Coordinates of C-alpha atoms in Angstrom, one line a residue:
X138 CA 5.0 -6.8 -28.0
X139 CA 5.9 -3.5 -26.3
X140 CA 9.1 -3.6 -24.1
X141 CA 8.7 -1.8 -20.8
X142 CA 11.5 -0.8 -18.4
X143 CA 10.2 -0.5 -14.8
X144 CA 12.5 1.0 -12.3
X145 CA 11.7 0.8 -8.6
X146 CA 13.2 0.6 -5.1
X147 CA 12.6 -3.1 -4.0
X148 CA 10.8 -6.2 -5.3
X149 CA 7.7 -5.8 -3.1
X150 CA 5.5 -9.0 -3.4
X151 CA 2.5 -7.1 -4.8
X152 CA 4.7 -5.3 -7.3
X153 CA 6.3 -8.5 -8.5
X154 CA 2.9 -10.1 -8.9
X155 CA 1.7 -7.2 -11.0
X156 CA 4.8 -7.4 -13.1
X157 CA 4.4 -11.1 -13.6
X158 CA 0.8 -10.7 -14.8
X159 CA 1.7 -7.8 -17.1
X160 CA 4.5 -10.0 -18.6
X161 CA 1.7 -12.0 -20.3
X162 CA 1.0 -9.0 -22.5
X163 CA 4.1 -6.9 -22.4
X164 CA 7.9 -7.6 -22.1
X165 CA 8.8 -6.3 -18.6
X166 CA 12.4 -5.4 -17.7
X167 CA 12.5 -4.7 -13.9
X168 CA 15.3 -2.7 -12.4
X169 CA 15.5 -2.7 -8.6
X170 CA 17.7 -0.2 -6.6
X171 CA 18.2 -2.8 -3.9
X172 CA 17.2 -6.3 -2.9
X173 CA 15.4 -5.6 0.4
X174 CA 14.8 -3.1 3.2
X175 CA 16.3 -3.6 6.6
X176 CA 13.0 -3.4 8.5
X177 CA 11.3 -6.1 6.5
X178 CA 11.3 -9.9 7.3
X179 CA 13.2 -11.8 4.6
X180 CA 10.3 -14.1 4.1
X181 CA 8.1 -11.1 3.0
X182 CA 10.0 -11.1 -0.4
X183 CA 9.3 -13.4 -3.3
X184 CA 12.1 -14.8 -5.6
X185 CA 9.6 -16.0 -8.2
X186 CA 9.7 -13.4 -11.0
X187 CA 8.1 -15.6 -13.8
X188 CA 8.9 -14.2 -17.2
X189 CA 10.0 -10.8 -15.9
X190 CA 13.6 -9.9 -16.8
X191 CA 15.1 -8.7 -13.5
X192 CA 18.3 -6.8 -12.7
X193 CA 19.6 -5.2 -9.5
X194 CA 21.3 -1.9 -9.9
X195 CA 24.7 -1.1 -8.4
X196 CA 27.5 1.4 -9.0
X197 CA 27.4 0.4 -12.7
X198 CA 23.7 1.4 -13.0
X199 CA 24.3 3.9 -15.8
X200 CA 25.5 1.1 -18.2
X201 CA 22.5 -1.0 -17.3
X202 CA 20.1 1.9 -17.9
X203 CA 21.8 2.9 -21.1
X204 CA 21.2 -0.6 -22.5
X205 CA 17.6 -0.5 -21.4
X206 CA 17.0 2.8 -23.2
X207 CA 18.1 1.3 -26.4
X208 CA 16.0 -1.9 -25.8
X209 CA 12.7 -0.6 -24.3
X210 CA 9.9 1.5 -25.6
X211 CA 8.8 3.2 -22.3
X212 CA 9.9 3.8 -18.8
X213 CA 7.8 3.3 -15.7
X214 CA 9.5 5.3 -12.9
X215 CA 8.3 4.4 -9.4
X216 CA 10.9 6.3 -7.4
X217 CA 11.4 9.7 -9.2
X218 CA 13.8 11.2 -6.5
X219 CA 16.4 8.5 -6.5
X220 CA 19.6 9.3 -8.5
X221 CA 19.2 6.1 -10.6
X222 CA 15.6 7.0 -11.5
X223 CA 16.6 10.6 -12.3
X224 CA 19.3 9.2 -14.6
X225 CA 16.9 6.8 -16.3
X226 CA 14.3 9.5 -16.8
X227 CA 17.0 11.8 -18.3
X228 CA 18.1 9.1 -20.7
X229 CA 14.5 8.2 -21.9
X230 CA 13.7 11.9 -22.3
X231 CA 16.9 12.3 -24.4
X232 CA 15.8 9.5 -26.7
X233 CA 12.2 10.9 -26.8
X234 CA 10.8 7.8 -25.2
X235 CA 7.8 8.3 -22.8
X236 CA 8.3 8.2 -19.1
X237 CA 5.3 7.4 -16.8
X238 CA 5.7 8.2 -13.1
X239 CA 3.9 5.7 -10.9
X240 CA 2.6 6.7 -7.5
X241 CA 0.9 4.0 -5.5
X242 CA 0.0 6.7 -3.0
X243 CA 1.1 10.2 -1.8
X244 CA 0.5 12.6 1.0
X245 CA 1.4 16.3 0.6
X246 CA 4.0 17.5 3.1
X247 CA 4.9 21.1 2.7
X248 CA 8.7 21.3 2.5
X249 CA 9.4 24.9 1.5
X250 CA 12.1 25.3 -1.2
X251 CA 12.3 21.5 -1.5
X252 CA 8.9 21.5 -3.0
X253 CA 10.3 23.3 -6.1
X254 CA 13.0 20.7 -6.5
X255 CA 10.5 17.9 -6.2
X256 CA 8.2 19.6 -8.7
X257 CA 11.1 20.0 -11.1
X258 CA 12.1 16.3 -11.1
X259 CA 8.6 15.1 -11.0
X260 CA 7.6 17.1 -14.1
X261 CA 10.5 15.5 -16.1
X262 CA 8.0 12.6 -16.5
X263 CA 5.6 12.8 -19.4
X264 CA 2.6 11.0 -17.8
X265 CA 1.5 10.0 -14.3
X266 CA -0.2 6.9 -12.9
X267 CA -2.3 7.6 -9.8
X268 CA -4.1 5.3 -7.4
X269 CA -7.0 7.7 -6.9
X270 CA -8.3 11.2 -6.2
X271 CA -6.2 11.7 -3.1
X272 CA -3.0 11.0 -5.1
X273 CA -4.3 13.3 -7.9
X274 CA -4.2 16.1 -5.2
X275 CA -0.6 15.1 -4.4
X276 CA 0.4 15.4 -8.1
X277 CA -1.4 18.7 -8.5
X278 CA 0.4 20.1 -5.5
X279 CA 3.6 19.6 -7.5
X280 CA 2.1 21.3 -10.6
X281 CA 1.5 18.2 -12.6
X282 CA -1.0 18.8 -15.5
X283 CA -4.2 16.9 -14.6
X284 CA -4.6 16.0 -18.3
X285 CA -1.5 13.8 -18.0
X286 CA -2.8 11.8 -14.9
X287 CA -4.3 8.4 -15.4
X288 CA -6.0 6.6 -12.5
X289 CA -5.7 2.9 -11.8
X290 CA -7.1 0.5 -9.2
X291 CA -4.3 -0.4 -6.8
X292 CA -4.4 -3.8 -5.1
X293 CA -2.3 -6.7 -3.9
X294 CA -5.3 -9.1 -4.1
X295 CA -6.3 -11.4 -6.9
X296 CA -9.9 -12.2 -7.9
X297 CA -9.3 -15.6 -6.3
X298 CA -8.1 -14.0 -3.1
X299 CA -11.4 -12.0 -2.8
X300 CA -13.4 -15.2 -3.2
X301 CA -11.3 -17.2 -0.8
X302 CA -11.4 -14.4 1.8
X303 CA -15.1 -14.1 1.7
X304 CA -15.4 -17.9 2.2
X305 CA -13.0 -17.7 5.1
X306 CA -15.3 -15.3 7.0
X307 CA -17.9 -18.1 7.2
X308 CA -15.4 -20.1 9.3
X309 CA -15.0 -17.4 11.9
X310 CA -16.3 -19.6 14.9
X311 CA -14.0 -22.5 14.0
X312 CA -11.0 -20.3 13.5
X313 CA -11.6 -18.6 16.9
X314 CA -11.7 -22.0 18.6
X315 CA -8.5 -23.0 16.8
X316 CA -6.7 -19.9 18.1
X317 CA -8.4 -20.0 21.6
X318 CA -10.2 -16.7 21.0
X319 CA -13.5 -16.5 22.9
X320 CA -16.6 -14.4 22.3
X321 CA -14.9 -11.0 23.0
X322 CA -14.9 -8.2 20.5
X323 CA -11.7 -8.6 18.5
X324 CA -9.9 -5.6 17.2
X325 CA -7.1 -6.4 14.7
X326 CA -4.2 -4.4 13.3
X327 CA -1.2 -5.4 11.2
X328 CA 2.0 -3.4 10.4
X329 CA 5.7 -3.1 11.0
X330 CA 6.5 -2.4 14.6
X331 CA 8.0 1.0 14.0
X332 CA 7.2 4.5 15.3
X333 CA 5.6 5.5 11.9
X334 CA 2.8 2.9 12.3
X335 CA 1.6 4.5 15.5
X336 CA 1.0 1.5 17.8
X337 CA 1.8 3.6 20.8
X338 CA -1.2 5.7 19.9
X339 CA -3.5 2.7 19.6
X340 CA -2.2 1.1 22.8
X341 CA -2.9 4.4 24.7
X342 CA -6.4 4.4 23.3
X343 CA -7.0 0.9 24.7
X344 CA -6.8 2.4 28.2
X345 CA -10.1 4.2 27.5
X346 CA -12.1 1.4 25.8
X347 CA -14.4 -1.3 27.2
X348 CA -12.4 -4.1 28.7
X349 CA -14.3 -6.8 26.9
X350 CA -12.5 -5.6 23.7
X351 CA -9.4 -7.5 22.8
X352 CA -6.7 -6.1 20.5
X353 CA -4.5 -8.4 18.4
X354 CA -1.5 -6.9 16.6
X355 CA 0.5 -8.8 13.9
X356 CA 3.7 -7.7 12.3
X357 CA 6.8 -8.5 14.4
X358 CA 8.3 -7.7 17.8
X359 CA 6.7 -4.7 19.6
X360 CA 8.7 -1.6 20.5
X361 CA 9.9 -1.2 24.0
X362 CA 8.0 2.1 24.3
X363 CA 4.7 0.3 23.4
X364 CA 5.4 -2.5 25.9
X365 CA 6.1 0.1 28.6
X366 CA 2.7 1.8 28.1
X367 CA 1.0 -1.7 28.4
X368 CA 2.9 -2.6 31.6
X369 CA 2.4 0.9 33.2
X370 CA -1.3 0.7 32.7
X371 CA -1.8 -3.0 33.4
X372 CA -3.4 -3.7 30.1
X373 CA -4.2 -7.3 29.7
X374 CA -6.4 -7.1 26.6
X375 CA -3.6 -6.6 24.0
X376 CA -1.9 -9.5 22.2
X377 CA 1.1 -9.3 19.9
X378 CA 1.0 -12.3 17.6
X379 CA 4.3 -11.6 15.7
X380 CA 5.0 -11.9 12.0
X381 CA 2.5 -14.0 10.1
X382 CA 2.6 -15.4 6.6
X383 CA -0.2 -14.8 4.2
X384 CA -2.3 -17.8 5.2
X385 CA -1.9 -17.2 8.9
X386 CA -2.7 -13.5 8.5
X387 CA -5.8 -14.3 6.6
X388 CA -7.1 -16.3 9.6
X389 CA -6.7 -13.3 11.9
X390 CA -8.5 -11.0 9.5
X391 CA -11.3 -13.6 9.2
X392 CA -11.6 -13.8 13.0
X393 CA -11.7 -10.1 13.6
X394 CA -14.6 -7.8 14.1
X395 CA -13.0 -4.4 13.4
X396 CA -9.7 -3.3 11.7
X397 CA -7.7 -0.5 13.3
X398 CA -4.8 1.4 11.7
X399 CA -3.2 4.2 13.7
X400 CA -0.5 5.1 11.2
X401 CA 1.3 8.4 11.4
X402 CA 2.0 8.3 7.7
X403 CA 1.2 5.8 4.9
X404 CA 1.2 6.9 1.3
X405 CA -1.3 4.0 0.7
X406 CA -1.7 1.2 3.1
X407 CA -2.5 -2.1 1.4
X408 CA -3.6 -3.6 4.7
X409 CA -6.8 -1.5 4.3
X410 CA -7.5 -3.4 1.0
X411 CA -6.8 -6.7 2.8
X412 CA -9.1 -5.8 5.7
X413 CA -11.9 -4.7 3.4
X414 CA -11.7 -8.1 1.6
X415 CA -12.8 -9.7 4.9
X416 CA -15.7 -7.3 5.3
X417 CA -14.1 -5.5 8.2
X418 CA -15.2 -2.0 9.2
X419 CA -12.2 0.3 9.2
X420 CA -10.9 2.8 11.8
X421 CA -7.9 4.7 10.5
X422 CA -5.9 7.8 11.1
X423 CA -6.2 10.6 8.5
X424 CA -2.7 9.9 7.4
X425 CA -3.5 6.7 5.5
X426 CA -4.3 7.4 1.8
X427 CA -6.1 4.1 1.2
X428 CA -8.5 4.6 4.1
X429 CA -9.3 8.1 3.0
X430 CA -9.7 7.1 -0.7
X431 CA -12.0 4.1 0.0
X432 CA -14.0 6.0 2.6
X433 CA -14.6 8.9 0.2
X434 CA -15.8 6.4 -2.4
X435 CA -17.7 3.9 -0.2
X436 CA -18.2 5.3 3.3
X437 CA -16.8 2.2 5.0
X438 CA -14.6 3.8 7.6
X439 CA -14.2 6.1 10.6
X440 CA -11.3 8.4 9.9
X441 CA -9.6 9.8 13.1
X442 CA -7.3 12.7 13.4
X443 CA -3.7 11.6 13.5
X444 CA -2.2 11.2 17.0
X445 CA -5.7 11.7 18.7
X446 CA -5.9 9.0 21.3
X447 CA -9.3 10.1 22.6
X448 CA -10.8 10.0 19.1
X449 CA -9.4 6.5 18.5
X450 CA -11.0 5.3 21.7
X451 CA -14.3 6.9 20.9
X452 CA -14.3 5.4 17.4
X453 CA -13.6 1.9 18.8
X454 CA -16.3 2.2 21.5
X455 CA -18.8 3.5 19.0
X456 CA -18.5 0.5 16.7
X457 CA -18.5 -1.9 19.6
X458 CA -21.7 -0.4 20.9
X459 CA -23.5 0.2 17.6
X460 CA -24.0 -3.2 15.8
X461 CA -26.0 -1.6 13.0
X462 CA -23.2 0.8 12.1
X463 CA -20.6 -2.0 12.3
X464 CA -22.7 -4.1 10.0
X465 CA -23.3 -1.2 7.6
X466 CA -19.5 -0.4 7.3
X467 CA -18.7 -4.1 6.9
X468 CA -21.1 -4.5 3.9
X469 CA -19.6 -1.3 2.4
X470 CA -16.1 -2.7 2.7
X471 CA -17.0 -5.9 0.9
X472 CA -18.8 -4.0 -1.8
X473 CA -16.0 -1.4 -2.3
X474 CA -13.2 -3.8 -2.6
X475 CA -14.7 -5.9 -5.4
X476 CA -13.1 -4.1 -8.3
X477 CA -9.7 -3.7 -6.6
X478 CA -7.8 -6.7 -7.8
X479 CA -4.4 -7.2 -9.3
X480 CA -6.1 -8.3 -12.5
X481 CA -7.7 -4.9 -12.7
X482 CA -4.5 -3.1 -11.8
X483 CA -2.8 -4.8 -14.7
X484 CA -5.7 -4.1 -17.0
X485 CA -5.5 -0.4 -16.1
X486 CA -1.7 -0.3 -16.6
X487 CA -1.8 -2.0 -19.9
X488 CA -4.5 0.3 -21.1
X489 CA -2.5 3.4 -20.2
X490 CA 0.8 2.1 -21.6
X491 CA -1.0 1.2 -24.9
X492 CA -2.6 4.6 -25.1
X493 CA 0.6 6.4 -24.4
X494 CA 2.7 4.4 -26.9
X495 CA 0.0 4.3 -29.6
X496 CA -0.5 8.1 -29.2
X497 CA 3.2 8.6 -29.9
X498 CA 3.0 6.5 -33.1
X499 CA 0.2 8.6 -34.5

């Protein structure tokens, strides 16, 4: 059984689930730079690692990594710019063991001289895992050889999740009664309540939409700036429902008619995968890689210029007024998401790892 060292920033739930499933075929040694992020709810994290061997890195990280180099056959590097990851890459290179850089997403931001530094460290990796064509562009911007890029299907959803979510849609009326939501058009969005997620943009757009439309936002306590926009404009059709666990969140997805994501910057955006699994048409800014990737492949979204309040309002009104378009995008979301499961993510990872290691043995 191949032994894989996987170094990453935090134990994100979807990442841990992928590692656990991979550990049925490979021996996974997970190294995390830290236990959590300050802007995440503690309940978001999972402590169940199954058969994955887990260590948290600290000031003695070099000793830990030195041991892993001697033990493992390959390094998956999910955070190439961190000093711990740079050291791990250097050590695996020194011992001529392959390093695969993993990018769940990526958006090109031109940084001048810093681009050369990024390109230098990125190209210390031997191979590259990419979540799709948009991320391929990101790699190529940093002069990565396209022949070294492997694509995989990125998801946080299991096959069972997809089946359960489709079933939950059928209970839409009952769920709306349970949550006291009437017949209005329900927009839904979920994300951290931070500036990067762009909820001030979305709230401003609500000034310009039909008042029969109600917006529900999950993901924590709203920012004061956002609340001020609501109060100054007497908006009574916006509801913040706070942080929701997976089961609660699924009910809101199932009740919704349209999913809206106004992010200023998301290198992927797993909420897009989730919304699609409930057959929701997508309205997203052009700074969400998942929305762009899926729309390029399945035409299931309206992509709006980032920060453009007017265009967000137009997109919302268009879908509300055009039932045929809304239905068409909904069907395309359900169709497009079918192959994006954790099981297929793992299958793609194992295939690439096996190809890389077997190639090295030839």
